[in-house]
Every structure is written in C-alpha cells, then in structure tokens.
mmCIF file of C-alpha atoms in Angstrom:
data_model
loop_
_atom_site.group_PDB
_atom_site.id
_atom_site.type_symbol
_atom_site.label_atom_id
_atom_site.label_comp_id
_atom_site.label_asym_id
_atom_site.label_seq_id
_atom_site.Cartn_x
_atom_site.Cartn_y
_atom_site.Cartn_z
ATOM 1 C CA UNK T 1 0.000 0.000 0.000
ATOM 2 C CA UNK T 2 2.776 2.304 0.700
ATOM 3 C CA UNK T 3 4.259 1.399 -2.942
ATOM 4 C CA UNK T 4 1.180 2.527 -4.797
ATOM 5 C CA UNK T 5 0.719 5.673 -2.645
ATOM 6 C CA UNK T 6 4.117 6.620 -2.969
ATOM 7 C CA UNK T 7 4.206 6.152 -6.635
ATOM 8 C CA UNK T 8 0.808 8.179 -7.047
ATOM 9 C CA UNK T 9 2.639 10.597 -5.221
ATOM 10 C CA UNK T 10 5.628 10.935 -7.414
ATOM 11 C CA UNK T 11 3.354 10.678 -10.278
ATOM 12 C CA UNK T 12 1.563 13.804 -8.913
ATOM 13 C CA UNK T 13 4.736 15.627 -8.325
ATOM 14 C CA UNK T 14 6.182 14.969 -11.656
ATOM 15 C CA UNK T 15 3.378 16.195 -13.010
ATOM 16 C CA UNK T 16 3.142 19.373 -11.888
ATOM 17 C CA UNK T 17 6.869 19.791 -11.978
ATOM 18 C CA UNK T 18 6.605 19.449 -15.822
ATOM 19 C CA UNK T 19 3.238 21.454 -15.810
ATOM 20 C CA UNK T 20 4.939 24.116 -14.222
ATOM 21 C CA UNK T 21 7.806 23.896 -16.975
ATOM 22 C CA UNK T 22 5.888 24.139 -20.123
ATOM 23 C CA UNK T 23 4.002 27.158 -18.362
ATOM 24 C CA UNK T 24 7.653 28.766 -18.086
ATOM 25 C CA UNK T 25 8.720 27.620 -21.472
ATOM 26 C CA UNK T 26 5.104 28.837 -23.009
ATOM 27 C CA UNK T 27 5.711 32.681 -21.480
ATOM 28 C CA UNK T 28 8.870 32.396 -22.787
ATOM 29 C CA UNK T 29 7.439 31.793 -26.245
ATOM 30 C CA UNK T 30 4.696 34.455 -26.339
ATOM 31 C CA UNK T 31 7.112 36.961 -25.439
ATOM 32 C CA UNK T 32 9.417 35.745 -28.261
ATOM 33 C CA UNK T 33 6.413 35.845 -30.520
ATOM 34 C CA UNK T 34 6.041 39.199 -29.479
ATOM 35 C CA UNK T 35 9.459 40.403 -30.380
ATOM 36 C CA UNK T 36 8.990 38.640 -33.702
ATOM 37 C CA UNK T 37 5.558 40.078 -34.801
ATOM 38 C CA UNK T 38 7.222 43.701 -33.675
ATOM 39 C CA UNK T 39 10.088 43.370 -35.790
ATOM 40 C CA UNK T 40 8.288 41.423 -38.745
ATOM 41 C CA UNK T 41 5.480 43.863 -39.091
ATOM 42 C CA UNK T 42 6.409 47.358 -36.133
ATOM 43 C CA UNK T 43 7.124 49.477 -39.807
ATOM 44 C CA UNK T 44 3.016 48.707 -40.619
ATOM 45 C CA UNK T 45 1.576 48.768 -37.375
ATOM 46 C CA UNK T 46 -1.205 50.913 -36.535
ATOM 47 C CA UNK T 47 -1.837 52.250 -32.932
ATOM 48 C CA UNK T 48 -4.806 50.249 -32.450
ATOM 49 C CA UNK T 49 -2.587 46.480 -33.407
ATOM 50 C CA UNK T 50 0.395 48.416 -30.824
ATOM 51 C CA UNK T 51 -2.182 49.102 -28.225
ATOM 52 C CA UNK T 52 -3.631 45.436 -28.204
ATOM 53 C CA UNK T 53 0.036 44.028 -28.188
ATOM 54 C CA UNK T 54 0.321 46.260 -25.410
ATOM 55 C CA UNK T 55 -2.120 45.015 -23.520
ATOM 56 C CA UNK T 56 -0.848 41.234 -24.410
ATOM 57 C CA UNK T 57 2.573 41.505 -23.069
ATOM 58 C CA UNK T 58 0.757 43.445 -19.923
ATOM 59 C CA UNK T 59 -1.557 40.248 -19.028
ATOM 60 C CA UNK T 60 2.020 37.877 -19.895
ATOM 61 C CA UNK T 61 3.748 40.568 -17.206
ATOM 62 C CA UNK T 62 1.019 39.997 -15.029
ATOM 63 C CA UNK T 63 1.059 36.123 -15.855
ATOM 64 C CA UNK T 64 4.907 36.185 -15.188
ATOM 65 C CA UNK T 65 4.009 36.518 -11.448
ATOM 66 C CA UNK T 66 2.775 32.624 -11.013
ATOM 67 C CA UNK T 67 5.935 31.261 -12.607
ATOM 68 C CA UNK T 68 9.126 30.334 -10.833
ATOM 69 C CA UNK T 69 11.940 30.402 -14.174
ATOM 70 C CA UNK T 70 15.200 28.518 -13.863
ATOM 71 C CA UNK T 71 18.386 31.126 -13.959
ATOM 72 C CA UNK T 72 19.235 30.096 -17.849
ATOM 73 C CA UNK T 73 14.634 31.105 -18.459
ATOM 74 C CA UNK T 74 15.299 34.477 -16.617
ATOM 75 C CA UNK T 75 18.281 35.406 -18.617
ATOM 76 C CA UNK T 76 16.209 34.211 -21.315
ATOM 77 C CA UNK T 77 13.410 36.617 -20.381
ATOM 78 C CA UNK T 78 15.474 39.473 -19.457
ATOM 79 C CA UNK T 79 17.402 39.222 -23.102
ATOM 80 C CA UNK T 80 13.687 38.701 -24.992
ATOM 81 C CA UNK T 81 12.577 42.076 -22.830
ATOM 82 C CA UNK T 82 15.418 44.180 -23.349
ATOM 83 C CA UNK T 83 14.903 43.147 -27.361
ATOM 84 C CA UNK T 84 11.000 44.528 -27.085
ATOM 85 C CA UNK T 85 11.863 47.321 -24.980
ATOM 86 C CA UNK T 86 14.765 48.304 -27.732
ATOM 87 C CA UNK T 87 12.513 47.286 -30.773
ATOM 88 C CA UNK T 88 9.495 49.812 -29.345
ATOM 89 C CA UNK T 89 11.704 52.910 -28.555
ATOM 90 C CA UNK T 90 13.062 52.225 -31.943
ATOM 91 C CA UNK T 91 9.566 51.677 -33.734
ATOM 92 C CA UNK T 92 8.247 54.847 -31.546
ATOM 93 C CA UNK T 93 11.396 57.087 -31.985
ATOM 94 C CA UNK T 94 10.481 56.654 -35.860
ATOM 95 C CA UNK T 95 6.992 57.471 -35.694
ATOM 96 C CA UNK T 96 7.679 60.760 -32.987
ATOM 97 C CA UNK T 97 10.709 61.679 -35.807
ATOM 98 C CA UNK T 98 8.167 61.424 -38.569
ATOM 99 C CA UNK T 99 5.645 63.468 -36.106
ATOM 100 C CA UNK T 100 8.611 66.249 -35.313
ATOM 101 C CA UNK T 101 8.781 66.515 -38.990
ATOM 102 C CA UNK T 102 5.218 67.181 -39.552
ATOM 103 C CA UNK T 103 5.354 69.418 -36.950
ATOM 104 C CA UNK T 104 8.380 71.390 -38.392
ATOM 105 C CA UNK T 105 6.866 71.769 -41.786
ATOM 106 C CA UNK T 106 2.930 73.045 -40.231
ATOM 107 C CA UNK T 107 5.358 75.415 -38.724
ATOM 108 C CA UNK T 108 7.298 76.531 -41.156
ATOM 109 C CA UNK T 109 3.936 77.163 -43.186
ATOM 110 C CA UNK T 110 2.746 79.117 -40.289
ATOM 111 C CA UNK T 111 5.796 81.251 -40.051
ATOM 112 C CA UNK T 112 5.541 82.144 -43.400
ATOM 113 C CA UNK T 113 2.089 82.970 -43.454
ATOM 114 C CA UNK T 114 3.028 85.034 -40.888
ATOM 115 C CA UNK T 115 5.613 86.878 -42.719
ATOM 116 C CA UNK T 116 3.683 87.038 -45.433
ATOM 117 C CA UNK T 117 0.559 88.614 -43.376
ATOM 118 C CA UNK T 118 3.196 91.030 -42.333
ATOM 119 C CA UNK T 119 4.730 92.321 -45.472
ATOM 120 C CA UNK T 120 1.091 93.066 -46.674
ATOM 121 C CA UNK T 121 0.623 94.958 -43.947
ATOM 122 C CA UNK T 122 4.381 96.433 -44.138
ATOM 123 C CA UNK T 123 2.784 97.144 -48.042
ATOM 124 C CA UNK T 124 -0.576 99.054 -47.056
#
C-alpha cells in the first residue's frame, strides 16, 4: 500500500513539476512571438494592433508573477525584454521623428504665413 501511494505521489509531483515547466517555457514563447511580430510587421503597425500588443505583453507581465523560471529562463526573459523594450523605442522614436517633422513643416507654413501677413501689412 505504501508502494502505490508513494508512486501516485511521485506521479503527482512529476506532473506538476513538468506542468509548471511548459508554463515557463510557453511565457517564454509568447514573449518571443512578441518580439517577432514587432520586428516582422512594427514598420506597418497601426496604434490600435500596438495598443492590443500592449495590452498582451501586460496580461504575460502579469502572468509572469505565477511562474518560478530557472536562472538560464530568466536570462532568457530578461534578453527577450530588453529586445522589445529596444525594438518599441526604436519603432516609436520613428513614428515621434516622422511626427517632429510634420510638426516642423505646419510650422514653417505658419511662419511664413506670418511673414507674409506682415509684409502686406508692411505694403498698405
């Protein structure tokens, strides 16, 4: 009897042991798919599709929380982080340059309608 409930027992234990390691391994894959989909498709995005992935990688932050990673899985996560943290500042740099430029060139046409306002009244 003590056979059988021991090796119930270790069959419990071993499987949540390797439960518990595909739900490491599986974070570790959504974030990757994460990185990938930003740098396969950032250029196209619209802020809606960046808002939902967003609010993805939030609820796998969140998830993060309930998962106990090996040292080799957090250097894992920590590299596959600091590659979406890089590949957003670098997607969002480009889209506040191209906003900088828009807002250069508005005001560049309202300076010279400025100076233009003023010369005709510089005229009269």
């Amino acid at each position: 009897m003590k056979k059988i409930t021991l090796l119930i027992l270790s069959c419990i234990l071993f499987s949540a042991f390797t439960s518990c390691q595909s739900k490491e391994e599986s974070v570790i894959s959504k974030l990757q798919a994460i990185s990938e989909q930003i740098e396969e498709k950032g250029d196209i995005m619209t802020d809606e599709d960046w808002n939902k992935l967003e609010q993805k990688h939030d609820e796998i932050m969140e998830y993060i929380k309930t998962c106990s990673f090996t040292d080799e899985q957090e250097e894992q996560l920590i590299k596959i982080e600091s590659k979406i943290a890089t590949q957003t500042l670098k997607q969002k740099g480009k889209d506040f340059g191209k906003s900088v430029k828009s807002i250069l060139k508005k005001g560049k046409g309202i300076v010279d309608g400025i100076k233009e306002g003023l010369k005709d009244n510089d005229e009269e």
